mmCIF file of C-alpha atoms in Angstrom:
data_model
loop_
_atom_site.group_PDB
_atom_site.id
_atom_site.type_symbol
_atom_site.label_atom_id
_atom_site.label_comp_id
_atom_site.label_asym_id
_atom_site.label_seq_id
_atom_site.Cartn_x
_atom_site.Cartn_y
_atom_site.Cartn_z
ATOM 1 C CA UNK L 1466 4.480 85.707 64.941
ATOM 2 C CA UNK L 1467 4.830 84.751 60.738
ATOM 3 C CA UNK L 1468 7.881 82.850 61.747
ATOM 4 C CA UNK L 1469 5.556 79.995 63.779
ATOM 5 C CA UNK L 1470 4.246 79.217 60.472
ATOM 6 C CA UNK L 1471 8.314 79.082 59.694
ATOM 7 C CA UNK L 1472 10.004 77.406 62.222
ATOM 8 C CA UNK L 1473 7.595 75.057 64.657
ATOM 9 C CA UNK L 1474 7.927 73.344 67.450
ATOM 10 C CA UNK L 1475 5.196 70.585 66.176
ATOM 11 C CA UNK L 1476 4.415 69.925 63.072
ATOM 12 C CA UNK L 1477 0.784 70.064 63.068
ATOM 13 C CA UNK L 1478 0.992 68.687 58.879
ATOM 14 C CA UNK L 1479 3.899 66.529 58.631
ATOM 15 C CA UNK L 1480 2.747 67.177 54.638
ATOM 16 C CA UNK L 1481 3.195 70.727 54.750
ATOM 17 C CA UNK L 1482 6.344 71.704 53.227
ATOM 18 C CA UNK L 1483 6.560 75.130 54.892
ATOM 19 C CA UNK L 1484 7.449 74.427 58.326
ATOM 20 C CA UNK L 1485 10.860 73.212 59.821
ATOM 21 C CA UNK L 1486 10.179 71.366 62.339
ATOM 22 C CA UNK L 1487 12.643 69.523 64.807
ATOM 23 C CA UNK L 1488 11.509 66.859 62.909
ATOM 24 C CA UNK L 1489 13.020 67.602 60.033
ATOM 25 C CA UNK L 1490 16.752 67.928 61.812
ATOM 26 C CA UNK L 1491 16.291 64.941 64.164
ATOM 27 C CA UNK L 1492 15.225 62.449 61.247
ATOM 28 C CA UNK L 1493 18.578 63.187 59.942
ATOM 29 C CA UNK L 1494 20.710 62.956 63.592
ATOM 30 C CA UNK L 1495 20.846 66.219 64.292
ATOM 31 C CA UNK L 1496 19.493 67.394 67.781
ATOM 32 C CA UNK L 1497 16.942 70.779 67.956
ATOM 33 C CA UNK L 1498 14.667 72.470 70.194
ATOM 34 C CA UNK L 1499 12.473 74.815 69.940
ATOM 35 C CA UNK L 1500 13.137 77.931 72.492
ATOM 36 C CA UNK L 1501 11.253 81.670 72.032
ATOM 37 C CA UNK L 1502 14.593 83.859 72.417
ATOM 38 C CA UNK L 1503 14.707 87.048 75.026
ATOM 39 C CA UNK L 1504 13.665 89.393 71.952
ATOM 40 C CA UNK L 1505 10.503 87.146 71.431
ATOM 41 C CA UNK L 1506 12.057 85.207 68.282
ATOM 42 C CA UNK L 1507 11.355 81.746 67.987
ATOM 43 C CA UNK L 1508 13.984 79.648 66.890
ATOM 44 C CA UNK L 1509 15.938 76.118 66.835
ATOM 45 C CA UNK L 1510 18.894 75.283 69.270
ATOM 46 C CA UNK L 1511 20.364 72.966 67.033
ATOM 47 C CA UNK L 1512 23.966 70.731 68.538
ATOM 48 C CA UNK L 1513 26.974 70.363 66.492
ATOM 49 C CA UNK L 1514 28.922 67.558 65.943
ATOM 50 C CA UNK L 1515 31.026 69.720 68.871
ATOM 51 C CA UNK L 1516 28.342 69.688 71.063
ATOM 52 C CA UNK L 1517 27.826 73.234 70.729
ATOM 53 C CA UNK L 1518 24.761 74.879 69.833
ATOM 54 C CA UNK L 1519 23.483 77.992 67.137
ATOM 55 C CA UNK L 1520 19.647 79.167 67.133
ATOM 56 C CA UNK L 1521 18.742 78.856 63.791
ATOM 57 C CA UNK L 1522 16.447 81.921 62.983
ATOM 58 C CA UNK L 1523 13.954 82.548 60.153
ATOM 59 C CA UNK L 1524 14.403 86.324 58.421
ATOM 60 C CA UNK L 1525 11.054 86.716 56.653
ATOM 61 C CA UNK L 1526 12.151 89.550 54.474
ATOM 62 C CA UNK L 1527 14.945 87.388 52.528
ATOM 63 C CA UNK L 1528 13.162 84.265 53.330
ATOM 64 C CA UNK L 1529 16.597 82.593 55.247
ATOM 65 C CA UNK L 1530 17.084 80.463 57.521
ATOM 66 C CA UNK L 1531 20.235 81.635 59.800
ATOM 67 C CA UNK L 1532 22.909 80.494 62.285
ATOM 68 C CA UNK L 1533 25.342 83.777 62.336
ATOM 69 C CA UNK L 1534 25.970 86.618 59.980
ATOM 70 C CA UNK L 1535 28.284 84.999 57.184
ATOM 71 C CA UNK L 1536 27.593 84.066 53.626
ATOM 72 C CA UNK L 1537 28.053 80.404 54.539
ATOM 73 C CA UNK L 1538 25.606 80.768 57.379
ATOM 74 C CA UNK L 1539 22.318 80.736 55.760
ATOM 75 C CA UNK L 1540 20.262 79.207 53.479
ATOM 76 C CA UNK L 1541 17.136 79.835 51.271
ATOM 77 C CA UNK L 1542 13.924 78.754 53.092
ATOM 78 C CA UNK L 1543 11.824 78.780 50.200
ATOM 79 C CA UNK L 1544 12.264 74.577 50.059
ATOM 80 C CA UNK L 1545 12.642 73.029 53.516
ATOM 81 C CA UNK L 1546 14.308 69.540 52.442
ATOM 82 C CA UNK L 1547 17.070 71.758 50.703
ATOM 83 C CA UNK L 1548 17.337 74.233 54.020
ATOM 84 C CA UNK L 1549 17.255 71.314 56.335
ATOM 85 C CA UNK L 1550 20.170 69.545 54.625
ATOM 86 C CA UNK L 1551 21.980 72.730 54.426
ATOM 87 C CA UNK L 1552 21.848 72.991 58.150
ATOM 88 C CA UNK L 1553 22.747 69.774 58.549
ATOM 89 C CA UNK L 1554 25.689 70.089 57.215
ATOM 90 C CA UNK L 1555 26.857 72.855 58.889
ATOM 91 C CA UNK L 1556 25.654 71.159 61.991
ATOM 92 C CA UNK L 1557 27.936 67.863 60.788
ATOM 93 C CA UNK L 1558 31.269 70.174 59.972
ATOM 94 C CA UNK L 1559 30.473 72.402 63.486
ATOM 95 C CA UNK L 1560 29.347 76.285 63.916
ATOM 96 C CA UNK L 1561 32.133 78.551 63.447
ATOM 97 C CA UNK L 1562 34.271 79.529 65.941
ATOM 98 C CA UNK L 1563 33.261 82.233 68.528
ATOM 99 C CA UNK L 1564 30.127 83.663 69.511
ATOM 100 C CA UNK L 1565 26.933 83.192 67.002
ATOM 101 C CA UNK L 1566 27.372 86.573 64.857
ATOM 102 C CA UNK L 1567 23.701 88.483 64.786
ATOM 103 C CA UNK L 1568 22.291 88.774 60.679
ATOM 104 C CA UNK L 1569 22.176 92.438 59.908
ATOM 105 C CA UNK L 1570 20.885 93.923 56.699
ATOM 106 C CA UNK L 1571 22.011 97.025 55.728
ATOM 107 C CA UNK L 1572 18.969 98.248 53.172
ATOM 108 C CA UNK L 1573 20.693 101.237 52.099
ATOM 109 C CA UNK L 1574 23.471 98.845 50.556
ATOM 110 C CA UNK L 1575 20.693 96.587 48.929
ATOM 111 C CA UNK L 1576 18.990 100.318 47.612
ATOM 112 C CA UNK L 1577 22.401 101.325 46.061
ATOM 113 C CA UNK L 1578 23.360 98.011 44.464
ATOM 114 C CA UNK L 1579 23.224 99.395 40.986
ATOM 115 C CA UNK L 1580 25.523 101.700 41.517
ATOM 116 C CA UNK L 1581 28.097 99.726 42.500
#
């Protein structure tokens, strides 16, 4: 999987500015681990200030991170210190209520933007 290069479970070069790593989210207070979904998707558990938990998900396409499917709910992955204070801040405030909402991209939307 491209997202392993993404979102990893080690850091194998704490250096390397294209991996979040629990690392990253712990160093700031905020509890993650790794887990490989039921579809195959690796991903971060990551706890709330709630004590409830969101997988935060990489979408390669868009280059996101992800916790649900609102606006406020991801965050460019492009710089990691950036993402990983985005999502801990989320993290501080708590997830949204309700069940984690799945990210889904309609391209035909995204093909027809100028004509809106």
């Amino acid at each position: 999987h491209e997202t392993y290069m993404i979102i990893g479970k080690v850091h194998p070069f704490p250096e390397d500015p294209q991996v979040l790593s629990i690392a990253h989210l712990e160093s700031r207070g905020i509890t993650a681990v790794f887990i490989v979904d039921q579809k195959d998707q690796p991903a971060l558990d990551v706890t709330d200030s709630c004590l409830r938990t969101r997988r935060v998900y990489v979408h390669l396409a868009f280059l996101w991170f992800y916790w649900g499917d609102q606006h406020d709910e991801r965050v460019s992955c492009l710089r990691i210190g950036p993402a990983a204070d985005a999502i801990e801040r989320a993290a501080r405030v708590g997830w949204h209520e309700g069940e984690q909402g799945e990210l889904h991209v309609d391209l035909s939307k995204v093909l027809h933007a100028d004509r809106m």
